[in-house]
Short mmCIF file of C-alpha atoms and ligand atoms in Angstrom, two decimals:
data_model
loop_
_atom_site.label_atom_id
_atom_site.label_comp_id
_atom_site.label_asym_id
_atom_site.label_seq_id
_atom_site.Cartn_x
_atom_site.Cartn_y
_atom_site.Cartn_z
CA UNK A 2 -68.21 -37.12 -2.62
CA UNK A 3 -64.20 -36.48 -3.04
CA UNK A 4 -61.87 -39.00 -3.78
CA UNK A 5 -58.51 -39.90 -1.93
CA UNK A 6 -56.96 -38.51 -5.10
CA UNK A 7 -58.59 -35.36 -4.73
CA UNK A 8 -57.35 -34.74 -1.26
CA UNK A 9 -53.95 -35.17 -1.89
CA UNK A 10 -54.41 -32.50 -4.63
CA UNK A 11 -55.70 -29.96 -2.02
CA UNK A 12 -52.57 -30.69 0.31
CA UNK A 13 -50.13 -28.25 -2.21
CA UNK A 14 -53.08 -25.86 -2.10
CA UNK A 15 -52.86 -25.44 1.42
CA UNK A 16 -49.46 -25.56 2.22
CA UNK A 17 -48.62 -22.91 -0.79
CA UNK A 18 -51.62 -20.60 1.59
CA UNK A 19 -50.15 -20.90 5.02
CA UNK A 20 -46.80 -20.39 3.51
CA UNK A 21 -48.21 -17.45 1.84
CA UNK A 22 -49.57 -15.74 5.06
CA UNK A 23 -47.65 -12.46 5.93
CA UNK A 24 -48.27 -12.44 9.72
CA UNK A 25 -50.49 -13.80 12.37
CA UNK A 26 -53.54 -12.66 11.33
CA UNK A 27 -53.49 -14.12 7.88
CA UNK A 28 -52.44 -17.21 8.97
CA UNK A 29 -55.80 -17.37 11.43
CA UNK A 30 -57.60 -16.33 8.57
CA UNK A 31 -56.11 -19.75 6.54
CA UNK A 32 -56.19 -21.92 9.84
CA UNK A 33 -60.01 -21.42 10.00
CA UNK A 34 -60.90 -21.59 6.18
CA UNK A 35 -58.69 -24.94 6.65
CA UNK A 36 -59.52 -26.54 10.29
CA UNK A 37 -62.33 -24.07 11.17
CA UNK A 38 -64.91 -26.42 13.18
CA UNK A 39 -67.82 -25.67 11.50
CA UNK A 40 -66.84 -25.67 8.13
CA UNK A 41 -63.41 -25.77 7.58
CA UNK A 42 -62.49 -27.44 4.41
CA UNK A 43 -60.79 -30.45 5.87
CA UNK A 44 -63.04 -30.54 8.78
CA UNK A 45 -66.00 -31.07 6.14
CA UNK A 46 -64.49 -34.12 4.72
CA UNK A 47 -63.76 -35.46 8.07
CA UNK A 48 -67.69 -35.30 9.29
CA UNK A 49 -68.16 -37.30 5.41
CA UNK A 50 -65.73 -40.19 6.20
CA UNK A 51 -68.60 -42.13 8.11
CA UNK A 52 -70.82 -41.48 4.60
CA UNK A 53 -68.24 -42.89 2.35
CA UNK A 54 -69.01 -46.60 1.04
CA UNK A 55 -67.41 -49.40 2.87
CA UNK A 56 -64.95 -49.81 0.71
CA UNK A 57 -63.03 -46.60 0.25
CA UNK A 58 -63.85 -45.79 3.58
CA UNK A 59 -60.58 -46.43 5.21
CA UNK A 60 -57.99 -45.68 2.35
CA UNK A 61 -60.23 -42.24 2.60
CA UNK A 62 -59.93 -41.96 5.79
CA UNK A 63 -56.27 -42.60 6.57
CA UNK A 64 -55.83 -39.55 2.95
CA UNK A 65 -57.96 -37.11 4.75
CA UNK A 66 -56.29 -37.40 8.32
CA UNK A 67 -52.54 -37.42 6.88
CA UNK A 68 -53.39 -34.05 5.05
CA UNK A 69 -55.29 -32.86 8.56
CA UNK A 70 -51.53 -33.97 10.23
CA UNK A 71 -49.35 -31.98 7.10
CA UNK A 72 -51.73 -28.52 7.67
CA UNK A 73 -51.78 -28.63 11.01
CA UNK A 74 -47.85 -29.23 11.38
CA UNK A 75 -47.21 -26.09 8.61
CA UNK A 76 -49.74 -23.77 10.56
CA UNK A 77 -47.03 -24.50 13.79
CA UNK A 78 -43.93 -24.32 11.61
CA UNK A 79 -45.09 -20.65 9.85
CA UNK A 80 -46.46 -19.29 13.00
CA UNK A 81 -43.56 -19.67 15.03
CA UNK A 82 -41.44 -18.13 12.03
CA UNK A 83 -43.80 -15.19 11.70
CA UNK A 84 -43.05 -15.26 15.74
CA UNK A 85 -39.12 -15.15 15.60
CA UNK A 86 -38.87 -12.36 12.72
CA UNK A 87 -41.33 -9.87 15.05
CA UNK A 88 -38.94 -10.22 18.10
CA UNK A 89 -35.85 -9.32 16.02
CA UNK A 90 -37.53 -6.90 14.01
CA UNK A 91 -36.51 -5.21 11.11
CA UNK A 92 -33.04 -6.69 9.90
CA UNK A 93 -31.21 -3.23 8.84
CA UNK A 94 -32.19 -0.12 11.10
CA UNK A 95 -32.45 2.34 8.54
CA UNK A 96 -32.44 5.59 11.46
CA UNK A 97 -28.82 4.51 12.53
CA UNK A 98 -26.37 7.07 11.50
CA UNK A 99 -24.21 5.37 8.65
CA UNK A 100 -20.50 3.99 10.32
CA UNK A 101 -17.40 6.27 8.94
CA UNK A 102 -15.52 4.76 6.56
CA UNK A 103 -11.86 4.09 7.83
CA UNK A 104 -9.71 5.87 5.28
CA UNK A 105 -6.01 4.71 4.96
CA UNK A 106 -3.81 7.75 4.40
CA UNK A 107 0.17 6.83 2.46
CA UNK A 108 2.90 6.76 4.75
CA UNK A 109 5.22 9.98 4.62
CA UNK A 110 8.00 8.11 2.87
CA UNK A 111 5.57 6.78 0.38
CA UNK A 112 4.37 10.08 -0.29
CA UNK A 113 7.81 12.16 -0.50
CA UNK A 114 8.98 9.04 -2.47
CA UNK A 115 6.25 9.70 -5.34
CA UNK A 116 6.18 12.97 -5.41
CA UNK A 117 10.06 12.58 -6.63
CA UNK A 118 9.46 10.07 -8.29
CA UNK A 119 6.87 12.15 -10.53
CA UNK A 120 9.23 15.22 -10.29
CA UNK A 121 11.70 13.77 -11.72
CA UNK A 122 9.39 11.97 -14.62
CA UNK A 123 9.10 15.14 -16.45
CA UNK A 124 12.08 14.59 -17.06
CA UNK A 125 12.42 11.72 -18.68
CA UNK A 126 13.63 9.59 -15.39
CA UNK A 127 12.58 5.47 -15.12
CA UNK A 128 12.27 4.14 -12.25
CA UNK A 129 13.99 0.66 -11.22
CA UNK A 130 14.47 -0.98 -8.49
CA UNK A 131 16.62 -3.73 -7.36
CA UNK A 132 17.86 -6.39 -4.39
CA UNK A 133 18.35 -4.90 -0.89
CA UNK A 134 20.67 -8.05 -0.36
CA UNK A 135 23.67 -7.60 -2.27
CA UNK A 136 26.77 -8.60 -3.12
CA UNK A 137 29.99 -6.37 -2.32
CA UNK A 138 30.77 -6.22 -5.92
CA UNK A 139 27.92 -4.32 -6.74
CA UNK A 140 28.21 -1.87 -3.43
CA UNK A 141 31.70 -1.40 -3.17
CA UNK A 142 34.03 -2.45 -6.26
CA UNK A 143 31.61 -1.31 -9.13
CA UNK A 144 31.32 1.89 -7.66
CA UNK A 145 35.36 2.41 -7.50
CA UNK A 146 35.19 1.81 -3.72
CA UNK A 147 38.01 -1.38 -3.72
CA UNK A 148 38.12 -3.26 -0.87
CA UNK A 149 40.67 -1.17 1.23
CA UNK A 150 39.34 1.81 0.58
CA UNK A 151 38.48 4.36 3.65
CA UNK A 152 34.82 5.06 1.98
CA UNK A 153 33.51 1.70 3.27
CA UNK A 154 34.67 1.97 6.80
CA UNK A 155 31.67 4.05 7.70
CA UNK A 156 29.65 1.52 5.53
CA UNK A 157 31.22 -1.49 5.93
CA UNK A 158 28.98 -3.59 8.51
CA UNK A 159 25.62 -5.82 7.79
CA UNK A 160 27.23 -8.82 6.57
CA UNK A 161 24.59 -12.00 5.86
CA UNK A 162 27.56 -13.96 4.99
CA UNK A 163 31.29 -13.58 3.41
CA UNK A 164 30.96 -10.49 -0.10
CA UNK A 165 27.09 -10.33 0.64
CA UNK A 166 25.57 -7.68 2.48
CA UNK A 167 22.60 -5.06 3.30
CA UNK A 168 22.90 -2.39 0.62
CA UNK A 169 24.56 0.88 1.61
CA UNK A 170 23.18 2.78 -1.67
CA UNK A 171 21.24 2.27 -4.17
CA UNK A 172 23.32 3.04 -6.27
CA UNK A 173 23.77 -0.46 -6.82
CA UNK A 174 21.02 -1.02 -8.69
CA UNK A 175 21.89 1.80 -11.07
CA UNK A 176 25.34 -0.67 -11.40
CA UNK A 177 22.53 -3.36 -12.50
CA UNK A 178 21.23 -1.22 -15.05
CA UNK A 179 24.56 -0.25 -16.68
CA UNK A 180 25.66 -3.97 -16.52
CA UNK A 181 22.42 -4.64 -18.79
CA UNK A 182 21.77 -1.43 -20.64
CA UNK A 183 23.67 0.33 -23.37
CA UNK A 184 23.71 4.13 -22.83
CA UNK A 185 21.80 6.65 -22.75
CA UNK A 186 20.02 5.42 -19.34
CA UNK A 187 17.86 8.22 -17.07
CA UNK A 188 17.29 6.28 -14.01
CA UNK A 189 15.97 6.88 -10.63
CA UNK A 190 16.31 3.98 -7.55
CA UNK A 191 14.14 4.80 -4.86
CA UNK A 192 14.48 1.93 -2.14
CA UNK A 193 15.94 1.20 1.48
CA UNK A 194 19.32 1.37 2.00
CA UNK A 195 21.01 -0.01 6.23
CA UNK A 196 24.25 1.92 6.69
CA UNK A 197 25.99 0.92 11.02
CA UNK A 198 25.01 4.55 12.65
CA UNK A 199 23.52 5.13 16.29
CA UNK A 200 19.92 5.39 15.81
CA UNK A 201 18.97 9.25 17.04
CA UNK A 202 16.30 12.01 15.95
CA UNK A 203 18.68 12.50 13.08
CA UNK A 204 19.18 9.01 12.11
CA UNK A 205 18.09 5.69 11.95
CA UNK A 206 20.39 2.44 10.09
CA UNK A 207 17.35 2.30 7.86
CA UNK A 208 16.51 4.68 5.66
CA UNK A 209 15.39 5.55 2.13
CA UNK A 210 17.32 6.64 -0.84
CA UNK A 211 16.67 8.24 -4.15
CA UNK A 212 19.85 8.08 -6.86
CA UNK A 213 19.38 9.50 -10.30
CA UNK A 214 21.39 8.79 -12.80
CA UNK A 215 21.91 10.04 -16.23
CA UNK A 216 24.42 8.70 -19.06
CA UNK A 217 24.42 9.77 -22.69
CA UNK A 218 26.83 10.98 -25.02
CA UNK A 219 27.40 14.93 -23.80
CA UNK A 220 25.86 15.09 -20.48
CA UNK A 221 27.43 18.06 -18.45
CA UNK A 222 28.03 19.30 -14.58
CA UNK A 223 25.99 21.52 -16.38
CA UNK A 224 22.78 18.66 -16.83
CA UNK A 225 23.71 18.77 -13.00
CA UNK A 226 22.64 21.87 -11.87
CA UNK A 227 19.68 22.46 -13.82
CA UNK A 228 18.13 19.71 -13.73
CA UNK A 229 18.80 18.96 -9.47
CA UNK A 230 18.11 23.27 -9.19
CA UNK A 231 14.31 22.20 -11.09
CA UNK A 232 14.07 19.15 -8.92
CA UNK A 233 14.53 21.57 -5.38
CA UNK A 234 11.68 24.04 -6.86
CA UNK A 235 9.50 22.02 -7.90
CA UNK A 236 9.84 19.97 -4.67
CA UNK A 237 10.26 22.37 -2.06
CA UNK A 238 8.45 25.11 -3.68
CA UNK A 239 9.29 28.00 -6.46
CA UNK A 240 10.59 30.23 -4.13
CA UNK A 241 13.80 27.85 -2.96
CA UNK A 242 17.73 28.55 -3.94
CA UNK A 243 20.31 26.24 -4.72
CA UNK A 244 23.86 26.24 -4.19
CA UNK A 245 26.42 23.42 -4.97
CA UNK A 246 29.39 23.13 -2.76
CA UNK A 247 32.44 20.76 -3.73
CA UNK A 248 32.59 17.45 -1.81
CA UNK A 249 34.28 14.04 -2.43
CA UNK A 250 32.41 10.70 -3.14
CA UNK A 251 34.62 7.83 -4.52
CA UNK A 252 32.12 7.31 -7.84
CA UNK A 253 32.16 10.70 -9.01
CA UNK A 254 34.61 12.88 -10.07
CA UNK A 255 34.19 16.30 -9.52
CA UNK A 256 31.71 15.99 -6.46
CA UNK A 257 29.06 18.14 -5.16
CA UNK A 258 26.49 19.01 -2.24
CA UNK A 259 23.38 20.89 -3.16
CA UNK A 260 22.56 23.09 -0.35
CA UNK A 261 18.53 24.47 -0.27
CA UNK A 262 17.89 28.53 1.00
CA UNK A 263 16.85 27.58 4.21
CA UNK A 264 13.06 26.32 4.38
CA UNK A 265 12.55 27.72 7.52
CA UNK A 266 13.91 31.13 7.57
CA UNK A 267 14.60 31.73 3.91
CA UNK A 268 18.24 31.83 4.42
CA UNK A 269 17.78 34.43 7.25
CA UNK A 270 19.40 31.51 9.77
CA UNK A 271 17.41 30.22 12.07
CA UNK A 272 18.03 26.80 14.50
CA UNK A 273 17.14 23.90 12.23
CA UNK A 274 19.67 25.62 9.66
CA UNK A 275 22.36 26.36 12.28
CA UNK A 276 22.74 29.42 11.82
CA UNK A 277 24.15 29.43 7.98
CA UNK A 278 21.23 30.03 5.97
CA UNK A 279 21.19 26.51 4.04
CA UNK A 280 19.96 22.93 4.29
CA UNK A 281 21.94 20.04 2.16
CA UNK A 282 19.73 18.13 1.13
CA UNK A 283 21.66 15.53 -2.08
CA UNK A 284 25.32 14.87 -2.76
CA UNK A 285 25.81 14.40 -7.04
CA UNK A 286 28.80 15.01 -9.24
CA UNK A 287 29.87 14.10 -12.55
CA UNK A 288 30.33 9.68 -13.25
CA UNK A 289 33.95 8.35 -12.51
CA UNK A 290 35.55 7.32 -15.25
CA UNK A 291 36.65 3.76 -13.11
CA UNK A 292 32.67 3.49 -12.21
CA UNK A 293 32.55 3.20 -16.15
CA UNK A 294 34.63 0.60 -16.97
CA UNK A 295 33.84 -1.03 -14.27
CA UNK A 296 30.25 -1.71 -15.99
CA UNK A 297 31.81 -1.82 -19.49
CA UNK A 298 31.16 1.73 -20.81
CA UNK A 299 33.42 3.34 -22.55
CA UNK A 300 34.07 6.99 -20.56
CA UNK A 301 35.76 7.86 -24.07
CA UNK A 302 32.85 7.94 -25.33
CA UNK A 303 29.96 8.96 -23.06
CA UNK A 304 29.65 11.10 -19.27
CA UNK A 305 26.86 11.78 -16.96
CA UNK A 306 25.95 12.57 -13.91
CA UNK A 307 24.15 11.16 -10.77
CA UNK A 308 23.13 12.14 -6.97
CA UNK A 309 21.79 10.66 -4.18
CA UNK A 310 19.60 12.00 -1.65
CA UNK A 311 17.51 10.82 1.86
CA UNK A 312 14.13 10.48 1.21
CA UNK A 313 13.30 10.66 4.85
CA UNK A 314 14.90 13.50 5.32
CA UNK A 315 13.64 15.20 2.49
CA UNK A 316 9.97 14.24 3.84
CA UNK A 317 11.09 15.73 7.49
CA UNK A 318 12.28 18.75 5.93
CA UNK A 319 8.87 19.00 3.74
CA UNK A 320 6.45 18.38 6.48
CA UNK A 321 8.06 19.25 9.33
CA UNK A 322 9.28 15.81 11.49
CA UNK A 323 12.38 16.41 13.72
CA UNK A 324 12.54 12.91 14.73
CA UNK A 325 13.45 10.42 12.21
CA UNK A 326 12.50 7.55 14.76
CA UNK A 327 8.66 8.59 14.29
CA UNK A 328 9.25 7.59 10.96
CA UNK A 329 9.49 4.10 11.68
CA UNK A 330 7.87 3.03 14.92
CA UNK A 331 4.24 2.80 12.54
CA UNK A 332 2.01 4.79 15.35
CA UNK A 333 -1.15 5.67 13.73
CA UNK A 334 -1.89 8.87 15.77
CA UNK A 335 1.35 10.40 14.77
CA UNK A 336 0.69 8.91 11.02
CA UNK A 337 -2.67 10.39 10.61
CA UNK A 338 -1.67 13.28 10.74
CA UNK A 339 -0.01 13.91 7.02
C1 LIG B 5 24.94 10.95 -0.72
C2 LIG B 5 25.12 11.15 -2.09
C3 LIG B 5 25.10 10.42 -4.30
C4 LIG B 5 25.89 9.08 -6.09
C5 LIG B 5 25.20 9.10 -5.04
C6 LIG B 5 26.12 7.56 -8.14
C7 LIG B 5 25.65 6.05 -8.79
C8 LIG B 5 26.38 5.47 -9.59
C9 LIG B 5 27.86 6.17 -9.93
C10 LIG B 5 28.11 7.40 -9.65
CL1 LIG B 5 25.86 4.66 -10.61
N1 LIG B 5 27.24 7.65 -8.57
N2 LIG B 5 25.67 7.97 -7.06
C11 LIG B 5 26.56 10.29 -6.68
C12 LIG B 5 26.89 11.12 -5.69
C13 LIG B 5 26.71 10.99 -4.47
O1 LIG B 5 25.11 10.23 -2.52
O2 LIG B 5 25.05 11.90 0.34
N3 LIG B 5 24.23 9.94 -0.35
C14 LIG B 5 23.41 9.60 0.56
#
């Protein structure tokens, strides 16, 4: 007859068998093996209690009853667990159709900016960035726009405090680069700029600019024309023609505006180009000697050209967007189209 130690050893075996039962049927077989009325392994031990010698009987009885209770309890727990799984069903329904991934898209301004940067990158221009909150010197004085200059009037607005304002063009970044580097420099500065313009379909008081600057000994207006014409054909397409028209900017001399043949009518004249056949896309010119002096460059030693264009405007032209405000409303039904 088994002693107390053997009874205890059976416990581990019984519990492991219960836990391994994969379904209700297997669990019932385990129950019968251990607690079956006639020949269950624990039932047999219970029936044997009276025949144990009196000195060991109490301890043996206690051990067998404890084993019976533990096994009965574990059977119940396993039964409940199997039942729960049956009711829930499998964790994954492999017959369901897959969920469509919500793929994001680049904002048209981001797309246009990256494309522009890629094009001028091939021509050796490096991307530089700077602060949107500027001081008056970098925004105006360094760019040959002294305090009483009339060019300040349409720009002089978003002051945070005395002599500190939101930049009105990203030339400020290029001024900072020239202050900190010796020539040659060949950089483009993309970024947000702020102007006191009344908002309508064509204007926003916040927009994006890409400015470019190439300063080196011997840079000429011919370099300006070839770089900007190549840019226009790379950005708008190889059939685009360019035209330069004299203009004025305080920071360049001479200055020009570059026009491209109308993207819609190819020059024949249509509402988009106001029947002129041409669309203005940027301003440019040879860097004014006063700007070089302001940043500590010798205007007798180097020359350079610079240009500035509205990224939003180019994106609108390229992707056929007719209202600049759409670019800033973040309506996903609009943005998803690009
Ligand atoms: C326009 C025209 C322009 C520049 C920007 C520039 C920068 C430095 C020196 C000289 Cl550091 N010029 N930038 C030159 C000509 C035109 O922008 O229509 N902007 C919206």
